[in-house]
PDB file of C-alpha atoms in Angstrom:
ATOM      1  CA  MET A   1     -80.771-100.198 221.967  1.00 39.00           C
ATOM      2  CA  SER A   2     -82.782-103.572 220.652  1.00 43.00           C
ATOM      3  CA  ASP A   3     -85.435-105.291 222.465  1.00 44.00           C
ATOM      4  CA  SER A   4     -83.592-107.816 223.518  1.00 41.00           C
ATOM      5  CA  LEU A   5     -81.818-105.746 226.155  1.00 48.00           C
ATOM      6  CA  ILE A   6     -85.220-105.694 228.088  1.00 53.00           C
ATOM      7  CA  GLN A   7     -86.636-108.771 228.959  1.00 56.00           C
ATOM      8  CA  PRO A   8     -89.790-107.687 230.951  1.00 60.00           C
ATOM      9  CA  THR A   9     -91.748-110.232 232.853  1.00 64.00           C
ATOM     10  CA  PHE A  10     -95.133-108.723 231.861  1.00 72.00           C
ATOM     11  CA  GLU A  11     -96.896-107.822 228.943  1.00 91.00           C
ATOM     12  CA  TRP A  12     -96.637-103.969 228.060  1.00 94.00           C
ATOM     13  CA  PRO A  13     -99.736-101.925 229.213  1.00 96.00           C
ATOM     14  CA  MET A  14    -101.195 -99.590 226.919  1.00 97.00           C
ATOM     15  CA  VAL A  15     -99.527 -96.071 227.300  1.00 97.00           C
ATOM     16  CA  SER A  16    -102.129 -92.936 226.348  1.00 98.00           C
ATOM     17  CA  ALA A  17     -99.633 -90.363 225.207  1.00 97.00           C
ATOM     18  CA  LEU A  18    -102.193 -87.376 225.517  1.00 98.00           C
ATOM     19  CA  PHE A  19    -101.411 -84.260 223.397  1.00 98.00           C
ATOM     20  CA  ILE A  20    -102.532 -80.830 224.608  1.00 97.00           C
ATOM     21  CA  THR A  21    -103.011 -78.236 222.213  1.00 98.00           C
ATOM     22  CA  TYR A  22    -104.753 -74.869 221.204  1.00 97.00           C
ATOM     23  CA  LYS A  23    -104.576 -73.004 217.949  1.00 97.00           C
ATOM     24  CA  ARG A  24    -101.139 -74.069 217.490  1.00 97.00           C
ATOM     25  CA  PHE A  25    -101.263 -77.030 214.616  1.00 98.00           C
ATOM     26  CA  HIS A  26     -97.928 -76.406 213.206  1.00 97.00           C
ATOM     27  CA  HIS A  27     -96.414 -77.086 216.798  1.00 97.00           C
ATOM     28  CA  LEU A  28     -98.780 -79.641 217.413  1.00 98.00           C
ATOM     29  CA  GLU A  29     -98.059 -81.740 214.045  1.00 98.00           C
ATOM     30  CA  ASN A  30     -94.242 -81.416 214.931  1.00 97.00           C
ATOM     31  CA  ALA A  31     -94.769 -82.736 218.156  1.00 97.00           C
ATOM     32  CA  VAL A  32     -96.919 -85.844 217.246  1.00 98.00           C
ATOM     33  CA  LEU A  33     -94.789 -86.688 214.134  1.00 97.00           C
ATOM     34  CA  ALA A  34     -91.645 -86.226 216.324  1.00 96.00           C
ATOM     35  CA  PHE A  35     -92.681 -88.383 219.170  1.00 96.00           C
ATOM     36  CA  ARG A  36     -93.949 -91.316 216.595  1.00 96.00           C
ATOM     37  CA  GLU A  37     -90.136 -91.058 215.110  1.00 95.00           C
ATOM     38  CA  HIS A  38     -88.553 -91.258 218.316  1.00 95.00           C
ATOM     39  CA  THR A  39     -90.922 -93.845 220.366  1.00 95.00           C
ATOM     40  CA  ASP A  40     -90.513 -97.223 219.929  1.00 94.00           C
ATOM     41  CA  TYR A  41     -93.419 -98.422 223.104  1.00 95.00           C
ATOM     42  CA  PRO A  42     -95.085-101.465 221.596  1.00 93.00           C
ATOM     43  CA  ASN A  43     -98.763-100.386 222.812  1.00 96.00           C
ATOM     44  CA  LEU A  44     -99.546 -96.917 222.320  1.00 96.00           C
ATOM     45  CA  GLU A  45    -102.619 -94.787 222.007  1.00 97.00           C
ATOM     46  CA  ILE A  46    -102.080 -91.258 220.574  1.00 98.00           C
ATOM     47  CA  VAL A  47    -104.692 -88.710 222.160  1.00 98.00           C
ATOM     48  CA  ILE A  48    -105.213 -85.379 220.966  1.00 98.00           C
ATOM     49  CA  ALA A  49    -106.773 -82.917 222.943  1.00 98.00           C
ATOM     50  CA  ASP A  50    -107.691 -79.705 221.601  1.00 98.00           C
ATOM     51  CA  ASP A  51    -109.464 -76.430 223.578  1.00 96.00           C
ATOM     52  CA  GLY A  52    -111.728 -75.068 220.829  1.00 96.00           C
ATOM     53  CA  SER A  53    -109.758 -74.175 218.338  1.00 97.00           C
ATOM     54  CA  PRO A  54    -111.310 -72.772 215.093  1.00 97.00           C
ATOM     55  CA  PRO A  55    -112.843 -75.314 213.042  1.00 97.00           C
ATOM     56  CA  GLU A  56    -110.246 -75.138 210.356  1.00 98.00           C
ATOM     57  CA  VAL A  57    -107.767 -76.160 212.840  1.00 98.00           C
ATOM     58  CA  GLN A  58    -109.531 -78.931 214.191  1.00 98.00           C
ATOM     59  CA  ASP A  59    -110.100 -80.279 210.335  1.00 98.00           C
ATOM     60  CA  LYS A  60    -106.020 -80.316 210.081  1.00 98.00           C
ATOM     61  CA  ILE A  61    -105.833 -81.892 213.409  1.00 98.00           C
ATOM     62  CA  ARG A  62    -108.515 -84.561 212.450  1.00 98.00           C
ATOM     63  CA  GLN A  63    -105.833 -85.609 209.789  1.00 98.00           C
ATOM     64  CA  LEU A  64    -102.725 -86.589 211.854  1.00 98.00           C
ATOM     65  CA  PRO A  65    -101.528 -89.709 212.867  1.00 97.00           C
ATOM     66  CA  ALA A  66    -103.995 -90.249 216.267  1.00 97.00           C
ATOM     67  CA  ASP A  67    -106.256 -92.986 217.573  1.00 98.00           C
ATOM     68  CA  VAL A  68    -108.194 -90.522 219.692  1.00 98.00           C
ATOM     69  CA  PHE A  69    -109.386 -87.064 219.112  1.00 98.00           C
ATOM     70  CA  ALA A  70    -111.062 -85.006 221.984  1.00 98.00           C
ATOM     71  CA  LEU A  71    -111.829 -81.623 220.118  1.00 98.00           C
ATOM     72  CA  LEU A  72    -114.052 -78.966 222.616  1.00 96.00           C
ATOM     73  CA  PRO A  73    -116.287 -76.819 220.448  1.00 95.00           C
ATOM     74  CA  LYS A  74    -115.417 -73.748 222.655  1.00 95.00           C
ATOM     75  CA  ASN A  75    -112.455 -72.865 224.295  1.00 95.00           C
ATOM     76  CA  ARG A  76    -112.699 -73.604 228.024  1.00 96.00           C
ATOM     77  CA  GLY A  77    -109.154 -73.422 229.536  1.00 95.00           C
ATOM     78  CA  LEU A  78    -106.460 -75.314 229.882  1.00 94.00           C
ATOM     79  CA  GLY A  79    -107.838 -77.439 232.730  1.00 95.00           C
ATOM     80  CA  ALA A  80    -110.970 -78.359 231.170  1.00 96.00           C
ATOM     81  CA  ASN A  81    -108.537 -79.297 228.121  1.00 96.00           C
ATOM     82  CA  ASN A  82    -106.653 -81.778 230.326  1.00 96.00           C
ATOM     83  CA  ASN A  83    -109.811 -83.198 231.839  1.00 96.00           C
ATOM     84  CA  ASN A  84    -111.346 -84.071 228.377  1.00 97.00           C
ATOM     85  CA  GLY A  85    -108.006 -85.533 227.196  1.00 97.00           C
ATOM     86  CA  LEU A  86    -107.817 -87.880 230.112  1.00 97.00           C
ATOM     87  CA  ARG A  87    -111.458 -88.576 230.099  1.00 97.00           C
ATOM     88  CA  GLN A  88    -110.275 -90.218 226.555  1.00 97.00           C
ATOM     89  CA  CYS A  89    -107.555 -91.852 227.514  1.00 98.00           C
ATOM     90  CA  SER A  90    -107.820 -96.082 227.800  1.00 97.00           C
ATOM     91  CA  GLY A  91    -104.098 -96.641 228.616  1.00 97.00           C
ATOM     92  CA  LYS A  92    -102.938 -97.847 232.288  1.00 95.00           C
ATOM     93  CA  TYR A  93    -100.168 -94.962 232.177  1.00 94.00           C
ATOM     94  CA  ILE A  94    -100.565 -91.638 230.712  1.00 95.00           C
ATOM     95  CA  LEU A  95     -97.973 -89.708 229.163  1.00 94.00           C
ATOM     96  CA  MET A  96     -99.146 -85.977 229.159  1.00 93.00           C
ATOM     97  CA  ILE A  97     -97.298 -83.872 225.971  1.00 94.00           C
ATOM     98  CA  GLN A  98     -97.458 -80.400 225.617  1.00 93.00           C
ATOM     99  CA  ASP A  99     -97.858 -79.275 221.755  1.00 95.00           C
ATOM    100  CA  ASP A 100     -94.458 -77.677 221.650  1.00 93.00           C
ATOM    101  CA  TRP A 101     -92.686 -80.587 223.146  1.00 92.00           C
ATOM    102  CA  ILE A 102     -90.087 -82.290 220.743  1.00 91.00           C
ATOM    103  CA  CYS A 103     -89.227 -85.964 221.361  1.00 90.00           C
ATOM    104  CA  GLN A 104     -85.684 -86.731 220.778  1.00 87.00           C
ATOM    105  CA  GLY A 105     -85.493 -90.116 222.198  1.00 76.00           C
ATOM    106  CA  PRO A 106     -83.610 -92.380 222.856  1.00 87.00           C
ATOM    107  CA  PRO A 107     -86.609 -94.499 221.612  1.00 91.00           C
ATOM    108  CA  HIS A 108     -86.508 -96.975 224.371  1.00 89.00           C
ATOM    109  CA  TYR A 109     -87.102 -94.369 227.021  1.00 89.00           C
ATOM    110  CA  LEU A 110     -90.878 -94.757 227.488  1.00 93.00           C
ATOM    111  CA  ARG A 111     -90.029 -98.698 227.630  1.00 92.00           C
ATOM    112  CA  ASP A 112     -87.781 -97.773 230.479  1.00 89.00           C
ATOM    113  CA  ALA A 113     -90.536 -95.735 232.577  1.00 89.00           C
ATOM    114  CA  VAL A 114     -93.344 -98.314 231.838  1.00 92.00           C
ATOM    115  CA  ALA A 115     -90.914-101.138 233.173  1.00 90.00           C
ATOM    116  CA  VAL A 116     -89.521 -99.112 236.101  1.00 88.00           C
ATOM    117  CA  MET A 117     -93.364 -98.207 237.087  1.00 89.00           C
ATOM    118  CA  GLU A 118     -94.331-101.851 236.451  1.00 90.00           C
ATOM    119  CA  ASN A 119     -91.237-103.279 238.718  1.00 87.00           C
ATOM    120  CA  HIS A 120     -92.233-100.520 241.292  1.00 85.00           C
ATOM    121  CA  PRO A 121     -95.613-100.303 241.793  1.00 85.00           C
ATOM    122  CA  ARG A 122     -95.346 -97.715 244.474  1.00 83.00           C
ATOM    123  CA  VAL A 123     -93.428 -95.122 241.776  1.00 81.00           C
ATOM    124  CA  GLY A 124     -96.295 -92.790 240.820  1.00 78.00           C
ATOM    125  CA  ILE A 125     -94.437 -90.596 238.085  1.00 78.00           C
ATOM    126  CA  ILE A 126     -91.122 -90.597 236.234  1.00 76.00           C
ATOM    127  CA  ASN A 127     -89.251 -87.363 235.612  1.00 70.00           C
ATOM    128  CA  PHE A 128     -86.936 -88.144 232.504  1.00 65.00           C
ATOM    129  CA  ALA A 129     -84.383 -85.505 233.707  1.00 60.00           C
ATOM    130  CA  SER A 130     -84.041 -82.813 236.464  1.00 55.00           C
ATOM    131  CA  THR A 131     -81.284 -81.179 238.215  1.00 56.00           C
ATOM    132  CA  LEU A 132     -83.931 -79.322 240.740  1.00 61.00           C
ATOM    133  CA  HIS A 133     -84.305 -82.743 242.297  1.00 64.00           C
ATOM    134  CA  PRO A 134     -81.317 -84.944 242.419  1.00 70.00           C
ATOM    135  CA  PRO A 135     -81.964 -88.458 242.694  1.00 72.00           C
ATOM    136  CA  ASP A 136     -80.291 -90.708 245.444  1.00 72.00           C
ATOM    137  CA  LEU A 137     -77.886 -92.918 243.820  1.00 77.00           C
ATOM    138  CA  ASN A 138     -78.014 -95.098 246.324  1.00 78.00           C
ATOM    139  CA  GLN A 139     -81.746 -96.114 245.583  1.00 74.00           C
ATOM    140  CA  PRO A 140     -81.374 -97.419 242.060  1.00 74.00           C
ATOM    141  CA  LEU A 141     -84.680 -98.586 240.331  1.00 77.00           C
ATOM    142  CA  ASN A 142     -84.463-101.634 238.016  1.00 75.00           C
ATOM    143  CA  GLY A 143     -86.092-102.415 234.807  1.00 74.00           C
ATOM    144  CA  SER A 144     -84.695 -99.225 232.802  1.00 72.00           C
ATOM    145  CA  ILE A 145     -81.783 -99.684 230.585  1.00 71.00           C
ATOM    146  CA  GLU A 146     -80.688 -95.741 231.664  1.00 72.00           C
ATOM    147  CA  PRO A 147     -79.728 -95.352 235.080  1.00 71.00           C
ATOM    148  CA  CYS A 148     -82.986 -94.784 236.996  1.00 73.00           C
ATOM    149  CA  TYR A 149     -82.964 -93.672 240.848  1.00 72.00           C
ATOM    150  CA  VAL A 150     -85.381 -92.680 243.443  1.00 73.00           C
ATOM    151  CA  THR A 151     -85.712 -88.880 244.158  1.00 72.00           C
ATOM    152  CA  PRO A 152     -86.471 -89.309 247.979  1.00 66.00           C
ATOM    153  CA  LYS A 153     -87.212 -85.824 249.156  1.00 63.00           C
ATOM    154  CA  PRO A 154     -87.997 -82.316 248.196  1.00 59.00           C
ATOM    155  CA  LEU A 155     -85.590 -79.625 247.935  1.00 57.00           C
ATOM    156  CA  GLU A 156     -84.569 -77.663 251.009  1.00 62.00           C
ATOM    157  CA  GLY A 157     -86.828 -74.867 251.785  1.00 60.00           C
ATOM    158  CA  ARG A 158     -89.797 -76.422 249.781  1.00 54.00           C
ATOM    159  CA  GLU A 159     -93.018 -77.628 251.050  1.00 53.00           C
ATOM    160  CA  LEU A 160     -93.900 -81.366 250.565  1.00 48.00           C
ATOM    161  CA  GLU A 161     -97.002 -80.541 248.490  1.00 44.00           C
ATOM    162  CA  GLN A 162     -94.531 -78.762 245.729  1.00 40.00           C
ATOM    163  CA  PHE A 163     -92.519 -82.002 245.658  1.00 37.00           C
TER     164      PHE A 163
END
């Protein structure tokens, strides 16, 4: 899809793409490269947070095409790694990515998500696809090339806190 299909009434805000990793350089490298290849968002910051991988792994991580490296000197667990990475993000929005996720596009997916969030300030999270939480097709959200809808309620039998 071309840029001409989305005519935002705003400037594209910074999105921080936060990659979370630990001792899995090969997965991380594939994830970062696929993300860069299949994402056409115009205002990105790539942050890599590593949870204390050995020095030789962190040396390789520093060679990846990223803007910020949040590399912990020792393993402190997933929560500490997430928090360390989040502190380094400067974007209005944060896309958290595990090191084994391979982006396949379409290239405009992130522009769609940001456009929906900019057009609907009450939207706090975007889920790109889910059969667990069916959308309400009577509540479309504008701003996206792809169809986007409100998911109004949790699954039957679930607590609201799990939604």
